[in-house]
Amino acid sequence: MQSASLEMSGSAQSTRSTPQAQLDEALSILSEQAPVWSRLPVAERASLLRACVPRLLQVAPEWVAAGCQAKGLRLDGPEASEEWLAGPMVTMRALRLYGRTLDEIKKHGRPQLPSGAVRTADDGRVEIQVMPGDAFDKALNAGFTGTVHLLPGITAEQALARQASHYRQPEASRKPGVSLILGAGNVSSIPPADALFKLLQEGKVCLIKLNPVNEYLGPFYERAFQPLVERGFLRFAYGGADVGSYLSYHPQIADVHITGSDRTHDLIVWGPPGPERERRKAENDPLLKKEITSELGCVTPVMVAPAEYSPSELRFIAENIATQVVNNASFNCNAAKVLVLSEGWAQREALWTELRDILSSLPPRRAYYPGAHARFEQLTAGRSQAQVSRLGREGKGELPWTILRGLDATSNDPLFTTEPFCSILSEVTLAARDPAEFIRDAARFSNDKLWGTLSCSLIVHPSLEARAEVRSALSAAVRELRYGAVGINHWPGVVYGSMLLPWGGHSSATLKDVQSGIGFVHNTPMLEGIEKTVLRGPLTVSPKPPWFVTHKQAHKVGERLVRFEAAPGWLQVPGIALTAMRG
C-alpha cells in the first residue's frame, strides 16, 4: 500500500539553528563519554535519573505554560491537562519506572514482572501482562490491563532470558555509541522518552535534535536533564532538515531514531524521490548505512461492534472517541481518524448525534502544526456538502472539528491512505450486522485498506463477549490486527502514556515499506521480541479518565499526577481521586 503520512508536509523553520562547529563539539564530547556510560553501574545510572526528578518538577509549570501558549490553550482550563499529562507527567513516570527497573536489575539481574504475568496463548504464542505494574497502578487505573504479545516462536524461557539483554553482557563487550534522536514536534514527552529508552535499554548516549515546531521546549529539557548533560551523556541540538541530515550521516552517529513522517524517514534512508531512490530500493542499497528505528504516522481506526448500548454507555463511547479526535488538536499519530461501523446498527445515528453534540461544544483548536490548513483543504475539497459536517466556529488560525461520512469501503479514498494529521474524523460502514462477523470484517478492512500499523481500537459491549462466537472473533481479530498497539474499549494512546508498555508500529514493517515505523520504545520491563501490545479496559470508567476532553478538572488532576510520579505515596491517592471525581 502506498504510504502517505503528511505530518511534515508543511515547512517548519528553526529560529535557533545550532552551528556545525557546535554540533561537532557536542558529538566529540558524547563520543568520549559513550564508553563511560556503557560501563556505568546500574546504581549510578539510577542515581543520575533520580537527580533529574526535582529539576523536572521545578521546570514542569514553565514547560506546560510554554506548550499552552504555543498551542493556544488556556493555562487555567481543562485543556491544559494535555500539556501536563503528555509532557512532564509521562516524562516523570518514565524516570520513576526506569529507576525502579534499574534497582531490580541490580538486585535480581533483570526487571521483575507481576506474579503470573507470563502465559502461553491457545496459538502457542507467549503473552506477558505488565500492566498494572504495581499497587499504585491498580488503584489509579482500576480495570485496565496491558499485555505484550511476543513474536511467534519465542518461548517463555527465551523471553525471560532476553529481558534487559544490554545488562546481561559483560561490560567489556558492550558496544558504546551515540544515538541521534530526531525529535517529534507535537507531543512534548516524545524526545526525552525516546532518549531515555536509548540510554537505558541500549546503553547509548544521545543527541536530541529538536523539531522546529516545538524547539521552544529545549531550555526546559536542558534544565531538567542537567545531571545527564553535565556528564556528557546527553546533548540537545536545534535546526531544520539541514541539521537533521548533517547529523544523520555523521560518522560519530551510531544509529538514528525518528518520530514523525514516513516521508522524512524515506528521505533519510533512501534519498530524494526519483530513479536513484528506486534503484537503491531494488538493490537494497540504502543511503543511510546505519540502523534506524522509527515511530511514524497512522490512519487510526476505531471499530465499534454493533450491540445495544445504554444511553450512558453510548455517551461515554462518544466522549471516548471525541477525546481521540480533539486531544492536541488531532496532531497525534494515534488520533482517531476512521470510525468503522456496521451499516445496519440501530444506534449508529444515535452515536453520531452524541459525537456532534460533544464536538460542537468544544472550541476549535489552533492548527499549530505546519501544513495543517493545506492538508485539511486537500482532503475535504470536492466532497458533497451532505458528506462534510464542520462543527463549531472557525477562527483565525483554527480548524473546525470535521466529520466526513459515507466513505465507500471498497474504494481507495485518500482518507484511507493519507494520515490527515488535522481535525478530521471519517466514517466508513460495513455490511455485516452480526457482531462476530463485523469484528472479523472490521479487522480485515483496517489491515487491508487503511495505511499505517501504529494503533487501532475496538469497542465491544461486555454482553457480546459473553457469547462464545464473539469472544472467538475478538480473540482472532486481536491476534491478526497488524498494529503495534490494539486498544479494547479505550484509546491506544494510553499505551504510549503508560511507559510500561512497548510503543511502536507493528513488527511487520521493513525499511522498504516502513508504514508506522520499526522498533518499540518505552517498555520499561525491557522485553524483547515484541509483536504488539494489547490494552484492555472496561467499556465505561468512573470517575472519568483525566485524559477525556470532557473532564472539567483534568488540568488539576494532571498537575497532581506529575507530583505523584515524582514521589508516589498513598497519602496522595485520595486527593487525586477526589479531584478526578469532580470531572
Coordinates of C-alpha atoms in Angstrom, one line a residue:
M1 CA 0.0 0.0 0.0
Q2 CA 1.3 3.5 -0.9
S3 CA 2.3 5.3 2.3
A4 CA 1.1 8.8 2.7
S5 CA 1.8 10.4 6.1
L6 CA 1.6 14.2 5.8
E7 CA 2.8 15.1 9.2
M8 CA 5.7 17.2 8.0
S9 CA 4.4 18.2 4.5
G10 CA 4.5 21.9 5.6
S11 CA 7.7 23.8 6.2
A12 CA 8.9 24.2 9.8
Q13 CA 11.6 26.8 10.2
S14 CA 14.0 26.8 13.1
T15 CA 14.8 30.1 14.8
R16 CA 17.9 28.9 16.6
S17 CA 19.8 26.5 14.4
T18 CA 22.9 25.0 16.0
P19 CA 26.1 25.8 14.1
Q20 CA 28.1 22.9 12.7
A21 CA 31.1 23.6 14.9
Q22 CA 28.9 23.3 18.0
L23 CA 27.3 20.1 16.6
D24 CA 30.8 18.6 16.1
E25 CA 31.9 19.7 19.6
A26 CA 28.8 18.0 21.1
L27 CA 29.4 14.8 19.2
S28 CA 33.1 14.7 20.3
I29 CA 32.0 15.0 23.9
L30 CA 29.3 12.4 23.5
S31 CA 31.7 10.0 21.7
E32 CA 34.3 10.4 24.5
Q33 CA 31.7 9.7 27.2
A34 CA 29.9 6.8 25.3
P35 CA 32.2 4.1 26.7
V36 CA 31.9 5.6 30.2
W37 CA 28.1 5.3 30.0
S38 CA 28.1 1.8 28.6
R39 CA 30.1 0.6 31.6
L40 CA 28.4 2.8 34.2
P41 CA 27.0 0.6 37.1
V42 CA 23.2 0.4 37.3
A43 CA 23.1 2.1 40.7
E44 CA 24.9 5.1 39.3
R45 CA 22.6 5.3 36.3
A46 CA 19.6 5.1 38.7
S47 CA 21.1 7.9 40.8
L48 CA 21.5 10.1 37.8
L49 CA 17.9 9.6 36.8
R50 CA 16.7 10.4 40.3
A51 CA 18.8 13.6 40.3
C52 CA 16.7 14.7 37.3
V53 CA 13.4 14.3 39.2
P54 CA 13.5 17.6 41.3
R55 CA 14.7 19.5 38.3
L56 CA 11.9 18.2 36.1
L57 CA 9.4 19.0 38.9
Q58 CA 10.8 22.6 39.0
V59 CA 10.5 23.3 35.3
A60 CA 7.2 21.5 34.8
P61 CA 4.9 24.6 35.3
E62 CA 7.0 26.6 32.8
W63 CA 7.1 23.7 30.4
V64 CA 3.3 23.4 30.5
A65 CA 2.8 27.2 30.2
A66 CA 5.0 27.3 27.1
G67 CA 3.1 24.5 25.5
C68 CA -0.2 26.1 26.2
Q69 CA 0.9 29.4 24.8
A70 CA 2.2 27.8 21.6
K71 CA -1.0 25.8 21.1
G72 CA -3.5 28.5 22.1
L73 CA -4.7 26.7 25.2
R74 CA -5.9 28.2 28.5
L75 CA -3.4 27.5 31.2
D76 CA -6.2 27.5 33.8
G77 CA -8.6 25.4 31.8
P78 CA -9.1 21.6 31.4
E79 CA -7.4 21.6 28.0
A80 CA -4.1 22.4 29.8
S81 CA -4.2 18.8 31.1
E82 CA -3.0 17.7 27.7
E83 CA 0.3 19.5 28.3
W84 CA 0.6 18.3 31.9
L85 CA -0.2 14.6 31.0
A86 CA 1.6 14.2 27.7
G87 CA 4.6 16.3 28.8
P88 CA 6.0 16.4 32.4
M89 CA 3.8 13.6 33.7
V90 CA 4.7 11.0 31.2
T91 CA 8.4 12.1 31.4
M92 CA 8.4 11.9 35.2
R93 CA 6.7 8.5 35.0
A94 CA 9.5 7.3 32.7
L95 CA 12.1 8.4 35.2
R96 CA 10.4 6.7 38.0
L97 CA 9.8 3.4 36.2
Y98 CA 13.2 3.2 34.7
G99 CA 14.7 3.9 38.1
R100 CA 12.7 1.1 39.6
T101 CA 13.8 -1.2 36.7
L102 CA 17.5 -0.4 37.4
D103 CA 17.0 -1.2 41.1
E104 CA 15.5 -4.6 40.1
I105 CA 18.4 -5.3 37.7
K106 CA 20.9 -4.6 40.4
K107 CA 19.1 -6.8 42.9
H108 CA 17.7 -9.6 40.7
G109 CA 19.6 -9.4 37.4
R110 CA 16.6 -8.4 35.4
P111 CA 13.4 -6.3 35.7
Q112 CA 10.7 -8.0 37.7
L113 CA 7.3 -8.9 36.3
P114 CA 4.0 -9.2 38.1
S115 CA 3.1 -12.6 39.5
G116 CA 1.6 -14.8 36.8
A117 CA 2.4 -12.3 34.1
V118 CA 3.8 -14.8 31.6
R119 CA 1.3 -17.1 29.8
T120 CA 1.1 -19.1 26.6
A121 CA -2.0 -18.4 24.4
D122 CA -4.0 -21.0 22.6
D123 CA -2.0 -20.4 19.4
G124 CA 1.3 -21.1 21.3
R125 CA 2.5 -17.5 21.4
V126 CA 3.8 -16.0 24.6
E127 CA 1.9 -13.1 26.2
I128 CA 3.2 -11.1 29.1
Q129 CA 0.9 -8.9 31.2
V130 CA 2.9 -6.0 32.5
M131 CA 0.1 -3.5 33.4
P132 CA -0.9 -2.9 36.1
G133 CA 2.8 -2.8 37.2
D134 CA 2.3 -2.1 40.9
A135 CA -0.3 -1.4 43.6
F136 CA -0.4 2.3 42.6
D137 CA -1.3 1.4 39.0
K138 CA -4.1 -0.9 40.3
A139 CA -5.5 1.9 42.5
L140 CA -5.3 4.7 39.9
N141 CA -6.1 2.7 36.7
A142 CA -8.6 0.2 38.1
G143 CA -9.7 -2.4 35.5
F144 CA -7.0 -1.6 32.9
T145 CA -4.6 -4.2 31.8
G146 CA -1.8 -4.2 29.2
T147 CA -0.3 -7.3 27.7
V148 CA 2.7 -7.7 25.4
H149 CA 2.4 -10.2 22.6
L150 CA 5.7 -11.7 21.5
L151 CA 6.7 -12.9 18.1
P152 CA 5.9 -16.5 17.1
G153 CA 8.5 -19.0 18.2
I154 CA 9.7 -17.2 21.3
T155 CA 9.2 -19.4 24.4
A156 CA 8.5 -18.1 27.9
E157 CA 12.0 -19.2 28.9
Q158 CA 13.6 -17.3 26.0
A159 CA 11.5 -14.2 26.7
L160 CA 12.9 -14.0 30.3
A161 CA 16.4 -14.8 29.2
R162 CA 16.4 -12.0 26.6
Q163 CA 14.9 -9.4 29.1
A164 CA 17.2 -6.4 29.6
S165 CA 19.9 -8.0 27.3
H166 CA 22.2 -5.0 27.5
Y167 CA 22.7 -5.6 31.2
R168 CA 23.5 -9.3 30.7
Q169 CA 26.5 -8.5 28.6
P170 CA 29.9 -8.2 30.3
E171 CA 30.9 -4.5 30.5
A172 CA 33.9 -5.1 28.2
S173 CA 31.7 -6.5 25.4
R174 CA 29.1 -3.8 25.4
K175 CA 29.2 -1.6 22.3
P176 CA 29.2 2.1 23.1
G177 CA 27.8 4.6 20.7
V178 CA 26.0 7.9 20.1
S179 CA 22.3 7.7 19.1
L180 CA 20.7 10.5 17.2
I181 CA 17.1 11.3 18.3
L182 CA 15.2 13.3 15.7
G183 CA 12.5 14.7 18.0
A184 CA 8.8 15.0 17.3
G185 CA 7.2 18.4 17.1
N186 CA 3.8 17.5 18.5
V187 CA 4.0 15.8 21.9
S188 CA 6.5 17.2 24.3
S189 CA 7.4 14.0 26.2
I190 CA 8.5 12.2 23.0
P191 CA 12.1 13.4 22.7
P192 CA 13.1 12.8 26.3
A193 CA 11.3 9.5 26.5
D194 CA 13.0 8.3 23.3
A195 CA 16.4 9.3 24.7
L196 CA 15.7 7.6 28.0
F197 CA 14.9 4.4 26.0
K198 CA 18.2 4.6 24.1
L199 CA 20.3 5.5 27.2
L200 CA 18.8 2.8 29.5
Q201 CA 17.8 -0.1 27.2
E202 CA 20.6 0.1 24.6
G203 CA 23.3 1.8 26.6
K204 CA 23.9 4.6 24.1
V205 CA 24.5 8.2 24.8
C206 CA 22.2 10.6 23.0
L207 CA 22.0 13.7 20.9
I208 CA 18.4 15.0 20.6
K209 CA 17.8 17.2 17.5
L210 CA 14.6 19.1 18.4
N211 CA 11.9 19.6 15.9
P212 CA 11.5 23.3 14.9
V213 CA 7.8 23.1 15.8
N214 CA 8.5 22.8 19.5
E215 CA 12.1 23.7 19.9
Y216 CA 10.9 26.3 22.4
L217 CA 10.9 23.4 24.9
G218 CA 14.7 22.9 24.6
P219 CA 15.7 25.1 27.6
F220 CA 13.3 23.1 29.9
Y221 CA 14.7 19.8 28.7
E222 CA 18.2 21.0 29.3
R223 CA 17.5 22.2 32.8
A224 CA 15.5 19.0 33.7
F225 CA 18.2 16.7 32.4
Q226 CA 21.2 18.7 33.6
P227 CA 22.7 15.7 35.5
L228 CA 23.0 13.8 32.3
V229 CA 24.1 16.8 30.3
E230 CA 26.9 17.8 32.6
R231 CA 28.3 14.3 32.4
G232 CA 28.4 14.3 28.7
F233 CA 25.7 11.6 28.3
L234 CA 23.1 13.8 26.7
R235 CA 23.1 16.8 24.4
F236 CA 20.5 18.9 22.5
A237 CA 20.7 20.5 19.1
Y238 CA 18.4 22.8 17.1
G239 CA 17.6 23.3 13.5
G240 CA 15.7 22.2 10.4
A241 CA 16.1 19.4 7.9
D242 CA 19.7 20.5 7.1
V243 CA 20.8 19.9 10.6
G244 CA 19.0 16.6 10.8
S245 CA 20.6 15.5 7.5
Y246 CA 24.1 16.5 8.7
L247 CA 23.7 14.6 11.9
S248 CA 22.1 11.5 10.4
Y249 CA 25.1 10.8 8.1
H250 CA 27.8 12.0 10.6
P251 CA 30.4 9.3 11.2
Q252 CA 30.1 9.7 15.0
I253 CA 26.4 8.8 15.0
A254 CA 25.9 5.1 15.5
D255 CA 22.2 4.9 14.9
V256 CA 19.1 7.1 14.4
H257 CA 15.7 7.2 15.9
I258 CA 13.0 9.4 14.3
T259 CA 9.5 10.2 15.3
G260 CA 7.5 11.9 12.6
S261 CA 6.7 11.2 9.0
D262 CA 7.4 8.2 6.8
R263 CA 8.4 10.7 4.1
T264 CA 11.2 12.1 6.2
H265 CA 12.2 8.5 7.1
D266 CA 12.4 7.5 3.5
L267 CA 14.3 10.7 2.5
I268 CA 16.9 9.9 5.1
V269 CA 17.1 6.1 4.3
W270 CA 16.7 6.1 0.5
G271 CA 17.4 9.6 -0.6
P272 CA 15.1 12.0 -2.6
P273 CA 12.3 10.5 -4.7
G274 CA 13.4 9.6 -8.2
P275 CA 15.2 6.9 -10.2
E276 CA 18.2 6.8 -7.8
R277 CA 15.9 6.0 -4.9
E278 CA 14.1 3.3 -6.8
R279 CA 17.5 1.8 -7.8
R280 CA 18.5 1.8 -4.1
K281 CA 15.3 0.1 -3.1
A282 CA 15.6 -2.5 -5.8
E283 CA 19.2 -3.3 -4.9
N284 CA 18.5 -3.0 -1.1
D285 CA 21.2 -0.3 -1.0
P286 CA 20.0 2.3 1.5
L287 CA 21.7 5.7 1.5
L288 CA 21.9 5.5 5.3
K289 CA 24.3 2.8 6.2
K290 CA 23.4 2.5 9.9
E291 CA 20.4 1.3 11.9
I292 CA 17.4 3.5 12.0
T293 CA 14.3 2.9 14.2
S294 CA 11.1 5.0 14.0
E295 CA 7.6 5.8 15.1
L296 CA 5.7 7.4 12.3
G297 CA 2.0 8.1 11.4
C298 CA -1.1 6.1 11.0
V299 CA -4.7 6.3 9.7
T300 CA -6.0 5.1 13.1
P301 CA -9.4 3.2 13.0
V302 CA -11.9 2.9 15.9
M303 CA -14.2 -0.1 15.3
V304 CA -17.5 -0.2 17.3
A305 CA -19.1 -3.6 17.4
P306 CA -22.9 -3.4 16.9
A307 CA -24.8 -4.0 20.1
E308 CA -27.5 -2.5 22.3
Y309 CA -25.7 0.2 24.4
S310 CA -27.5 2.1 27.1
P311 CA -27.7 5.9 26.8
S312 CA -25.0 6.4 29.3
E313 CA -22.7 3.9 27.6
L314 CA -23.3 5.5 24.2
R315 CA -22.5 8.9 25.7
F316 CA -19.3 7.5 27.2
I317 CA -18.2 5.9 23.9
A318 CA -18.8 9.3 22.2
E319 CA -16.7 11.1 24.8
N320 CA -14.0 8.4 24.3
I321 CA -13.9 8.9 20.5
A322 CA -14.1 12.7 20.7
T323 CA -11.1 12.6 23.0
Q324 CA -9.1 10.7 20.4
V325 CA -10.0 13.4 17.8
V326 CA -9.7 16.6 19.9
N327 CA -6.6 15.8 22.0
N328 CA -3.7 18.0 20.9
A329 CA -5.9 19.4 18.1
S330 CA -5.7 16.0 16.5
F331 CA -2.0 16.4 15.9
N332 CA -1.3 12.9 17.2
C333 CA -0.1 9.9 15.3
N334 CA -2.6 7.8 17.3
A335 CA -5.6 10.2 16.8
A336 CA -8.9 8.6 15.8
K337 CA -9.2 9.1 12.0
V338 CA -11.7 6.5 10.7
L339 CA -14.8 5.3 12.6
V340 CA -15.7 1.8 11.4
L341 CA -19.4 1.0 12.0
S342 CA -22.0 -1.6 11.0
E343 CA -24.3 -0.1 8.3
G344 CA -27.4 -1.7 9.9
W345 CA -26.5 -1.0 13.5
A346 CA -29.7 0.5 15.1
Q347 CA -27.7 3.0 17.2
R348 CA -25.4 4.3 14.5
E349 CA -27.2 7.7 14.2
A350 CA -27.6 8.0 18.0
L351 CA -23.8 7.7 18.3
W352 CA -23.3 10.4 15.7
T353 CA -25.8 12.6 17.5
E354 CA -23.8 12.3 20.7
L355 CA -20.5 12.9 18.9
R356 CA -21.8 16.0 17.1
D357 CA -23.1 17.3 20.4
I358 CA -19.7 16.9 22.1
L359 CA -17.6 18.2 19.3
S360 CA -19.9 21.2 18.8
S361 CA -19.4 22.1 22.5
L362 CA -15.6 22.1 22.3
P363 CA -13.9 25.2 20.8
P364 CA -11.8 24.5 17.7
R365 CA -8.1 24.5 18.4
R366 CA -5.2 26.4 16.9
A367 CA -3.9 24.5 13.9
Y368 CA -0.3 25.0 15.1
Y369 CA 1.3 22.2 13.1
P370 CA 2.8 23.3 9.7
G371 CA 0.7 22.5 6.6
A372 CA -2.4 21.7 8.6
H373 CA -4.7 24.0 6.6
A374 CA -3.4 22.7 3.3
R375 CA -3.9 19.1 4.4
F376 CA -7.4 19.9 5.5
E377 CA -8.4 21.6 2.3
Q378 CA -6.8 18.8 0.2
L379 CA -8.8 16.1 2.0
T380 CA -12.2 17.9 2.2
A381 CA -12.2 19.5 -1.3
G382 CA -14.6 18.2 -3.9
R383 CA -16.8 16.4 -1.4
S384 CA -20.6 17.0 -1.3
Q385 CA -22.0 19.3 1.4
A386 CA -24.1 16.4 2.7
Q387 CA -20.9 14.3 3.3
V388 CA -19.0 17.0 5.2
S389 CA -20.0 18.4 8.6
R390 CA -18.0 21.3 10.1
L391 CA -18.7 21.8 13.8
G392 CA -18.0 24.9 15.8
R393 CA -16.8 28.3 14.7
E394 CA -13.6 28.6 12.7
G395 CA -11.4 31.4 13.9
K396 CA -8.2 32.8 12.6
G397 CA -5.6 30.0 12.6
E398 CA -8.1 27.4 13.8
L399 CA -9.7 24.4 12.0
P400 CA -13.2 23.2 12.8
W401 CA -13.9 19.6 14.0
T402 CA -14.9 18.0 10.8
I403 CA -16.8 14.8 10.1
L404 CA -16.8 13.1 6.7
R405 CA -19.4 10.4 6.4
G406 CA -20.4 7.9 3.7
L407 CA -16.9 6.8 2.6
D408 CA -17.1 3.7 0.3
A409 CA -15.3 0.8 2.0
T410 CA -14.4 -0.7 -1.4
S411 CA -12.8 2.5 -2.7
N412 CA -9.3 3.8 -2.4
D413 CA -10.4 7.1 -0.8
P414 CA -7.5 9.3 0.1
L415 CA -8.7 9.3 3.7
F416 CA -7.9 5.6 3.8
T417 CA -4.3 6.1 2.6
T418 CA -3.5 9.6 3.9
E419 CA -3.0 10.4 7.5
P420 CA -4.8 13.8 7.8
F421 CA -2.9 15.0 10.9
C422 CA -5.6 17.6 11.5
S423 CA -9.2 17.8 12.8
I424 CA -10.9 15.3 10.5
L425 CA -12.8 12.2 11.5
S426 CA -14.2 9.9 8.8
E427 CA -16.8 7.2 8.8
V428 CA -17.0 4.0 6.8
T429 CA -19.7 1.4 7.2
L430 CA -19.5 -2.3 6.6
A431 CA -22.5 -4.6 5.6
A432 CA -22.0 -7.1 8.5
R433 CA -24.7 -6.8 11.1
D434 CA -23.8 -9.8 13.2
P435 CA -21.2 -8.7 15.9
A436 CA -18.8 -11.6 15.3
E437 CA -18.9 -11.1 11.6
F438 CA -18.5 -7.4 11.9
I439 CA -15.4 -7.8 14.1
R440 CA -13.8 -10.1 11.6
D441 CA -14.7 -7.8 8.7
A442 CA -13.6 -4.6 10.5
A443 CA -10.2 -6.1 11.3
R444 CA -9.8 -7.2 7.7
F445 CA -10.8 -3.8 6.4
S446 CA -8.4 -2.0 8.8
N447 CA -5.5 -4.3 7.9
D448 CA -6.0 -4.2 4.1
K449 CA -7.4 -0.7 3.4
L450 CA -6.0 1.7 5.9
W451 CA -2.4 3.0 5.8
G452 CA -0.3 2.6 8.9
T453 CA 0.4 0.0 11.6
L454 CA 0.7 2.0 14.8
S455 CA -2.6 1.8 16.6
C456 CA -6.2 0.9 16.5
S457 CA -9.1 0.3 18.9
L458 CA -12.1 -2.0 19.1
I459 CA -15.2 -1.1 21.3
V460 CA -17.1 -4.2 22.3
H461 CA -20.0 -4.3 24.8
P462 CA -19.4 -6.9 27.6
S463 CA -22.7 -8.6 26.7
L464 CA -21.2 -9.5 23.4
E465 CA -18.1 -11.0 24.9
A466 CA -20.4 -13.3 26.9
R467 CA -21.1 -15.0 23.6
A468 CA -18.6 -17.7 22.6
E469 CA -18.6 -16.8 18.9
V470 CA -17.9 -13.1 19.6
R471 CA -15.2 -13.9 22.1
S472 CA -13.6 -16.1 19.5
A473 CA -13.9 -13.5 16.8
L474 CA -12.4 -10.8 19.1
S475 CA -9.5 -13.0 20.1
A476 CA -8.8 -13.8 16.4
A477 CA -9.0 -10.1 15.5
V478 CA -6.6 -9.1 18.2
R479 CA -4.2 -11.7 17.0
E480 CA -4.4 -10.8 13.4
L481 CA -4.6 -7.0 13.5
R482 CA -1.3 -5.6 12.1
Y483 CA -0.9 -2.8 14.6
G484 CA 1.7 -2.2 17.3
A485 CA -1.0 -1.1 19.8
V486 CA -4.5 -2.5 20.0
G487 CA -6.9 -0.9 22.4
I488 CA -10.0 -2.7 23.5
N489 CA -12.6 -0.2 24.6
H490 CA -10.1 2.6 25.0
W491 CA -7.7 4.9 23.2
P492 CA -4.4 3.1 22.4
G493 CA -2.7 6.4 23.3
V494 CA -2.9 5.1 26.9
V495 CA -0.3 2.5 25.8
Y496 CA 2.0 5.4 25.0
G497 CA 1.4 7.1 28.3
S498 CA 1.9 4.0 30.4
M499 CA 5.6 3.8 29.8
L500 CA 5.4 0.2 31.0
L501 CA 4.1 -1.0 27.6
P502 CA 6.1 -1.1 24.4
W503 CA 5.1 1.6 21.9
G504 CA 5.7 1.5 18.2
G505 CA 4.5 0.2 14.8
H506 CA 3.7 -3.5 14.2
S507 CA 6.7 -5.8 13.8
S508 CA 5.8 -6.4 10.1
A509 CA 7.4 -3.1 8.9
T510 CA 10.5 -3.1 6.8
L511 CA 12.9 -0.4 5.6
K512 CA 11.3 -0.6 2.1
D513 CA 7.7 -0.5 3.5
V514 CA 8.1 1.3 6.8
Q515 CA 4.4 2.0 7.5
S516 CA 4.3 3.3 11.0
G517 CA 7.9 2.6 11.9
I518 CA 10.4 0.0 13.1
G519 CA 11.1 -0.9 16.7
F520 CA 9.5 -0.2 20.0
V521 CA 10.3 2.4 22.7
H522 CA 9.2 2.9 26.4
N523 CA 8.8 -0.7 27.5
T524 CA 10.3 -0.2 31.0
P525 CA 10.3 -4.0 31.7
M526 CA 12.8 -4.2 28.8
L527 CA 11.2 -7.1 26.9
E528 CA 12.4 -8.1 23.5
G529 CA 10.9 -10.0 20.5
I530 CA 7.7 -7.9 20.6
E531 CA 5.0 -8.1 18.0
K532 CA 2.3 -5.8 19.6
T533 CA 0.7 -4.5 22.8
V534 CA -2.9 -5.0 23.8
L535 CA -4.6 -2.6 26.1
R536 CA -7.9 -3.6 27.7
G537 CA -10.3 -1.5 29.9
P538 CA -13.9 -1.6 30.9
L539 CA -16.5 -0.2 28.5
T540 CA -17.1 2.7 30.8
V541 CA -15.0 4.0 33.7
S542 CA -15.9 6.0 36.8
P543 CA -14.5 8.5 37.6
K544 CA -14.0 9.7 34.1
P545 CA -10.4 9.3 32.9
P546 CA -8.4 12.5 33.2
W547 CA -7.4 12.3 29.5
F548 CA -11.0 12.7 28.4
V549 CA -11.5 16.1 26.8
T550 CA -14.9 16.4 28.7
H551 CA -13.2 16.2 32.1
K552 CA -13.7 19.6 33.8
Q553 CA -10.9 19.2 36.3
A554 CA -8.4 17.4 34.1
H555 CA -5.7 20.1 34.4
K556 CA -5.8 19.8 38.2
V557 CA -5.6 16.0 38.0
G558 CA -2.7 16.3 35.6
E559 CA -0.7 18.6 37.9
R560 CA -1.3 16.3 40.8
L561 CA -0.2 13.3 38.8
V562 CA 3.2 15.0 38.0
R563 CA 3.8 15.4 41.7
F564 CA 2.7 11.9 42.4
E565 CA 5.1 10.4 39.8
A566 CA 7.9 12.4 41.3
A567 CA 7.4 10.9 44.7
P568 CA 4.5 8.4 44.8
G569 CA 2.7 7.8 48.1
W570 CA -0.6 6.5 49.3
L571 CA -1.5 9.8 51.0
Q572 CA -1.7 11.4 47.6
V573 CA -4.1 8.9 46.1
P574 CA -7.3 10.2 47.8
G575 CA -6.6 13.8 46.6
I576 CA -6.1 12.6 43.0
A577 CA -9.3 10.5 43.2
L578 CA -11.4 13.3 44.7
T579 CA -10.2 15.8 42.0
A580 CA -10.9 13.2 39.3
M581 CA -14.4 12.6 40.7
R582 CA -15.2 16.3 40.2
G583 CA -14.7 16.0 36.5

